[in-house]
Coordinates of C-alpha atoms in Angstrom, one line a residue:
X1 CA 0.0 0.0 0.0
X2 CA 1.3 3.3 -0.8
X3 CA 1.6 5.5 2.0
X4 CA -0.5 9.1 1.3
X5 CA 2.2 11.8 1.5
X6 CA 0.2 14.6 3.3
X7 CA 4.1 16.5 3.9
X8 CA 3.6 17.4 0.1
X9 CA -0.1 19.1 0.3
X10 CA 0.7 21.1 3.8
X11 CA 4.3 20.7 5.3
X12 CA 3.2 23.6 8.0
X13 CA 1.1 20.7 10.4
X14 CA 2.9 19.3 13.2
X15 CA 0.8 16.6 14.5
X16 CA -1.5 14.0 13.1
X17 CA -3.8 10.8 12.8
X18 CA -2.8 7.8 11.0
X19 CA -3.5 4.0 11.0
X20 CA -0.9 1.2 10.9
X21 CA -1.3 -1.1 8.0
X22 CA 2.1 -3.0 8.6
X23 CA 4.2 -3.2 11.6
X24 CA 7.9 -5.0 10.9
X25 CA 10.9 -6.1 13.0
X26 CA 14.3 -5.9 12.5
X27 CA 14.9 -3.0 12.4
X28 CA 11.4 -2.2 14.2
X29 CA 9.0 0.1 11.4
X30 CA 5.5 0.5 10.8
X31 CA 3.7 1.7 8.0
X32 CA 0.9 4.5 7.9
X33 CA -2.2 5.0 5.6
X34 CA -0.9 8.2 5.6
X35 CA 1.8 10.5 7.3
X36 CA 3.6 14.0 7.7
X37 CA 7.0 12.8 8.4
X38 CA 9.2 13.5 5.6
X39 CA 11.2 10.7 4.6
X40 CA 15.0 11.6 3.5
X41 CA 15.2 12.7 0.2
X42 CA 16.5 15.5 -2.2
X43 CA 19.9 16.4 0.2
X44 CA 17.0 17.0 3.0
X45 CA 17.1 14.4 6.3
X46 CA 14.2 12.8 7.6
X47 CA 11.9 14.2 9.5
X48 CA 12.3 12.6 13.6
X49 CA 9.2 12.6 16.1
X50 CA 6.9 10.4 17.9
X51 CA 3.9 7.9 17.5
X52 CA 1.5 7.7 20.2
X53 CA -1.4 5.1 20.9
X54 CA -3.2 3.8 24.2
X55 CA -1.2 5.8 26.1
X56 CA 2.3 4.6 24.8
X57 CA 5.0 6.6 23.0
X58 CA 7.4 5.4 20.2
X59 CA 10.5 7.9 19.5
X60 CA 10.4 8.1 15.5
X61 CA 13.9 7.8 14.7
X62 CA 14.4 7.5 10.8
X63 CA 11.7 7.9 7.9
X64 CA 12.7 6.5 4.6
X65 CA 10.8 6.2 1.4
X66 CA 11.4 2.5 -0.7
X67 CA 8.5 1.0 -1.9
X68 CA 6.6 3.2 0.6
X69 CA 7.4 5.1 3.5
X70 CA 8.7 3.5 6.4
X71 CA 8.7 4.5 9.9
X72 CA 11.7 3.3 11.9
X73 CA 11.1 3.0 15.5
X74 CA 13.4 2.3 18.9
X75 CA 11.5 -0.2 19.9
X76 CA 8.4 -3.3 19.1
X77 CA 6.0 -1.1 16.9
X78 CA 2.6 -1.2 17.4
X79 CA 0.6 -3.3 15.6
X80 CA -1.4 -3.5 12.1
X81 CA -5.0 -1.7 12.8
X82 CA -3.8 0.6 15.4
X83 CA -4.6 4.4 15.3
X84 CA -2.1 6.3 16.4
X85 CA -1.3 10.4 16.5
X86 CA 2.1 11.2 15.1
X87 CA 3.6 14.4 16.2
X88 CA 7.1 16.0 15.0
X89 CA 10.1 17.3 16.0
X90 CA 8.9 21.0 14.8
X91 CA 12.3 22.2 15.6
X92 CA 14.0 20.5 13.5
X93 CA 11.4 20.0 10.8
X94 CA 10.8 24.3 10.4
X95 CA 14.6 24.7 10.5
X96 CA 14.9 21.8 7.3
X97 CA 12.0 24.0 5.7
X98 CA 13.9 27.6 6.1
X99 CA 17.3 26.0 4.6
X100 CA 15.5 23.9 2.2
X101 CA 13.8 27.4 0.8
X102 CA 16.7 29.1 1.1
X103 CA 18.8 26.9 -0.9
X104 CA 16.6 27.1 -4.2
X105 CA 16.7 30.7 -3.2
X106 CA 20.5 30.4 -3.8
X107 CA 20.4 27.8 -6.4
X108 CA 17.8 31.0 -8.7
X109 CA 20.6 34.2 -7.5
X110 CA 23.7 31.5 -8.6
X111 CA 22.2 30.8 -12.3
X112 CA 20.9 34.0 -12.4
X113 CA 24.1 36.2 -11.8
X114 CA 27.0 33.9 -12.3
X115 CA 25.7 31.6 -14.7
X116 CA 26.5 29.0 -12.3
X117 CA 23.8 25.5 -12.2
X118 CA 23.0 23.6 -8.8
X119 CA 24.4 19.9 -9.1
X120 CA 23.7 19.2 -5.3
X121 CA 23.3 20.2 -2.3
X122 CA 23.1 18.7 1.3
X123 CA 21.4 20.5 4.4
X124 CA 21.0 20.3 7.9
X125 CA 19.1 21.7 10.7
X126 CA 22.0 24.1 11.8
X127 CA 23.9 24.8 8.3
X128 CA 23.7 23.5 4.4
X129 CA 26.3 23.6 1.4
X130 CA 25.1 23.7 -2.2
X131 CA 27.2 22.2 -5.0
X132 CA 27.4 24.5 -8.1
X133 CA 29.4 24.2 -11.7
X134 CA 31.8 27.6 -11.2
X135 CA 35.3 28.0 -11.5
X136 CA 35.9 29.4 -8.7
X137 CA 34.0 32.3 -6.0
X138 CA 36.5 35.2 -4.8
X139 CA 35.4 36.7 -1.4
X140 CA 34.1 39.5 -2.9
X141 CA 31.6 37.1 -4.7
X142 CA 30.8 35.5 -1.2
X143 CA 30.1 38.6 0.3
X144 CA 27.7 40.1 -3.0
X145 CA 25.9 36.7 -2.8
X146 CA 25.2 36.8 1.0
X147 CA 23.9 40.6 0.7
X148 CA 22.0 39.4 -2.3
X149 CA 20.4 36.5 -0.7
X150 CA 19.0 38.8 2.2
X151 CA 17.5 41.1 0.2
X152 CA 15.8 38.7 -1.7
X153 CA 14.5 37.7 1.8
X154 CA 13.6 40.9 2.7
X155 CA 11.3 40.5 -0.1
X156 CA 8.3 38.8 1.2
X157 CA 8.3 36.7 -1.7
X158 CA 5.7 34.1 -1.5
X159 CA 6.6 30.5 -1.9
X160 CA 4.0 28.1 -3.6
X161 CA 4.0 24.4 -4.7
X162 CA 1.4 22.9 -7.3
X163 CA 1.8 19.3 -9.5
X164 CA 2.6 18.6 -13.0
X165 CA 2.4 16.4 -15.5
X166 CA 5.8 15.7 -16.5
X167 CA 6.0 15.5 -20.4
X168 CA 3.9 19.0 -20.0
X169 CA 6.8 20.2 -17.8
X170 CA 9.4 19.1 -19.9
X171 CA 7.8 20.7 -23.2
X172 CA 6.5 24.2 -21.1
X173 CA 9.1 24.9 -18.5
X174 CA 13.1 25.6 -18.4
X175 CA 14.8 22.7 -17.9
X176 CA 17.7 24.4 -16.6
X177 CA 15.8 25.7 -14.1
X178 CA 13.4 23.4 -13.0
X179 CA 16.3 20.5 -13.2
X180 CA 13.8 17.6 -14.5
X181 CA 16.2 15.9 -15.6
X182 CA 17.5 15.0 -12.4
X183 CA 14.7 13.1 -11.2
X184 CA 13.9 9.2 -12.3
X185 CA 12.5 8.6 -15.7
X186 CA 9.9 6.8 -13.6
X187 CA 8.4 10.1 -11.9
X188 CA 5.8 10.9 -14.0
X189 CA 4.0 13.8 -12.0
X190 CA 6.0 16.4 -10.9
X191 CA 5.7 18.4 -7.7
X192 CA 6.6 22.0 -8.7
X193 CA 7.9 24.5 -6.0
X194 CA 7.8 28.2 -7.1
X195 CA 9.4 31.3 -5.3
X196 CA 7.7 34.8 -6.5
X197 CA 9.6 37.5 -8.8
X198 CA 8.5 41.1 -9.6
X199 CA 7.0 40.8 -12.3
X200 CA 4.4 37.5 -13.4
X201 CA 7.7 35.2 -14.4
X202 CA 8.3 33.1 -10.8
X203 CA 12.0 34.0 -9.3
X204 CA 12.7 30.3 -8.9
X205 CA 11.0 26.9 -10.4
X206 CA 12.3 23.9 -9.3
X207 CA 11.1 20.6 -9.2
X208 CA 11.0 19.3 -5.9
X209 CA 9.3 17.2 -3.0
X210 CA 11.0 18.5 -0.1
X211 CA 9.0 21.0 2.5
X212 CA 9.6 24.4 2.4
X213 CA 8.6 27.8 4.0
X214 CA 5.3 30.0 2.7
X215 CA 7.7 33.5 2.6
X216 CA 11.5 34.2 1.9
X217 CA 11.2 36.4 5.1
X218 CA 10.6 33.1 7.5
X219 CA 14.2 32.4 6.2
X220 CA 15.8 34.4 8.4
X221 CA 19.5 36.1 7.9
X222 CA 21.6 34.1 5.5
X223 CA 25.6 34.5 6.2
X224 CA 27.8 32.8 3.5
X225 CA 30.7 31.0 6.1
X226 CA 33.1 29.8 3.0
X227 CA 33.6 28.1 0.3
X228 CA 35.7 25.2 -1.2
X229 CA 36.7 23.4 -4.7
X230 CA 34.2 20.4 -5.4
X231 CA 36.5 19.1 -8.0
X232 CA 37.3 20.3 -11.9
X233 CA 34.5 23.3 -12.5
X234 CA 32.9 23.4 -9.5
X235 CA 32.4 25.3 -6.2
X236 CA 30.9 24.5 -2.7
X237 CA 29.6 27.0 -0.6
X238 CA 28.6 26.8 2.5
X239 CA 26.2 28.8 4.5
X240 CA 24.1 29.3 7.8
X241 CA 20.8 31.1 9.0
X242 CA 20.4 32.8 12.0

C-alpha cells in the first residue's frame, strides 16, 4: 500500500492521525495509511518525532521512502489496525523548511548572476552547502551573494507548490531551471515549488518534493561561512541562518 504523502499538500502541520497497515521487525517500522514525516530525500534528512497510541510513545527515529514510506522506531511497533497520532520534531522540521527554501533561493541568484547551475546540495538543521558548476567564487563574490540573498528575503516573496504532468513540464518549462532531468525517468507527476519574482515570471521553479517555508522572510538572515573546490569546474559553498 502506498503511503498518502500529506508533507507534500501542507508541510506547516505538526501533528497527526494515522492508521498502521504493517508493523515490521528488525529493524522495528510500521507503515501509515498516511503520514507528515518526511522521509530523506532531495539532500533533506528525515523528519524525527513520535507515535502515540493507548497511552504509549514510540520515539520516530528514521523515515525512509522504498517502496513506501517506512517509519523506523526504537522499539516493538505497534501493531497493524492501530490508530495512532504522530507528532514531530517542529524544531528541527521548520529549520529543514527555512534552509531547504533558502537553498533554491541560492540555487535562482547562482544561475541568475553567475551563470553557475546547482548539481547538489546537502542540508542540515543548523547549516547547508550547495554544489554548483563555477570555477571558482572570490570573497568578494561571497560577500555580494550573502547581501544578495537577504534582500531577496527581505522580499516577502511568496513561496507556492502545485503538481505537474511531466512531459507538460518538460515541453513548457526551463529545464535548466526546474532541473527535470534529475529526477527518475519513472516520476511521471512532478511536484513544482515556485518562489515569486517582480513581475508575473516566478524567481525560482524547481522541481522538488521536499518542504519548504510559505515566505522568503521566514528564512531568516543568510551569512555565507566559506567556500571550497568540489573538484574540476565546481564550487561549494557553504552557508548558515540565523
Amino acid at each position: 500500500m502506498e503511503t498518502e504523502a500529506l508533507y507534500l499538500e501542507d508541510s506547516s502541520v505538526r501533528a497527526f492521525e494515522a492508521e498502521v497497515v504493517r508493523a515490521l521487525d528488525g529493524p522495528p517500522r510500521v507503515v501509515l495509511d498516511r503520514t507528515h514525516f518526511y522521509p530523506e530525500g532531495g539532500g533533506q534528512p528525515a523528519d524525527r518525532g513520535e507515535l502515540g497510541a493507548d497511552g504509549r510513545k514510540w520515539a520516530v527515529v528514521d523515515v525512509q521512502k522504498r517502496d513506501t514510506v517506512y517509519h523506523e522506531l526504537e522499539v516493538e511497533p505497534p501493531e497493524a489496525g492501530t490508530t495512532v497520532s504522530g507528532e514531530l520534531d517542529w524544531e528541527r522540521r521548520y529549520a529543514h523548511m527555512r534552509y531547504h527554501t533558502a537553498q533554491h533561493l541560492l540555487s535562482a541568484l547562482l544561475l541568475e548572476d553567475y551563470d553557475a547551475p546547482t548539481r547538489g546540495n546537502q542540508l542540515y538543521a543548523d547549516r547547508a552547502r550547495i554544489d554548483v558548476e563555477h570555477d571558482r567564487f572570490a570573497e568578494a563574490d561571497l560577500a555580494d551573494v550573502e547581501t544578495a540573498m537577504n534582500d531577496l528575503v527581505e522580499d516577502d516573496r511568496a513561496v507556492t507548490w502545485y503538481t505537474m504532468d511531466r512531459e507538460r513540464a518538460e515541453r513548457e518549462l526551463d529545464p535548466e531551471r526546474t532541473r527535470i532531468e534529475l529526477l527518475p525517468d519513472s516520476i511521471r507527476e512532478l511536484r513544482i515549488v515556485e518562489i515569486a519574482g517582480t513581475g508575473e515570471e516566478p524567481y525560482d521553479r524547481t522541481a522538488c518534493a521536499g518542504t519548504h517555508v510559505r515566505n522568503t522572510r521566514e528564512i531568516g538572515e543568510v551569512r555565507v561561512t566559506g567556500r571550497e573546490t568540489g573538484g574540476s569546474g565546481r564550487e561549494r559553498l557553504h552557508f548558515e541562518l540565523e
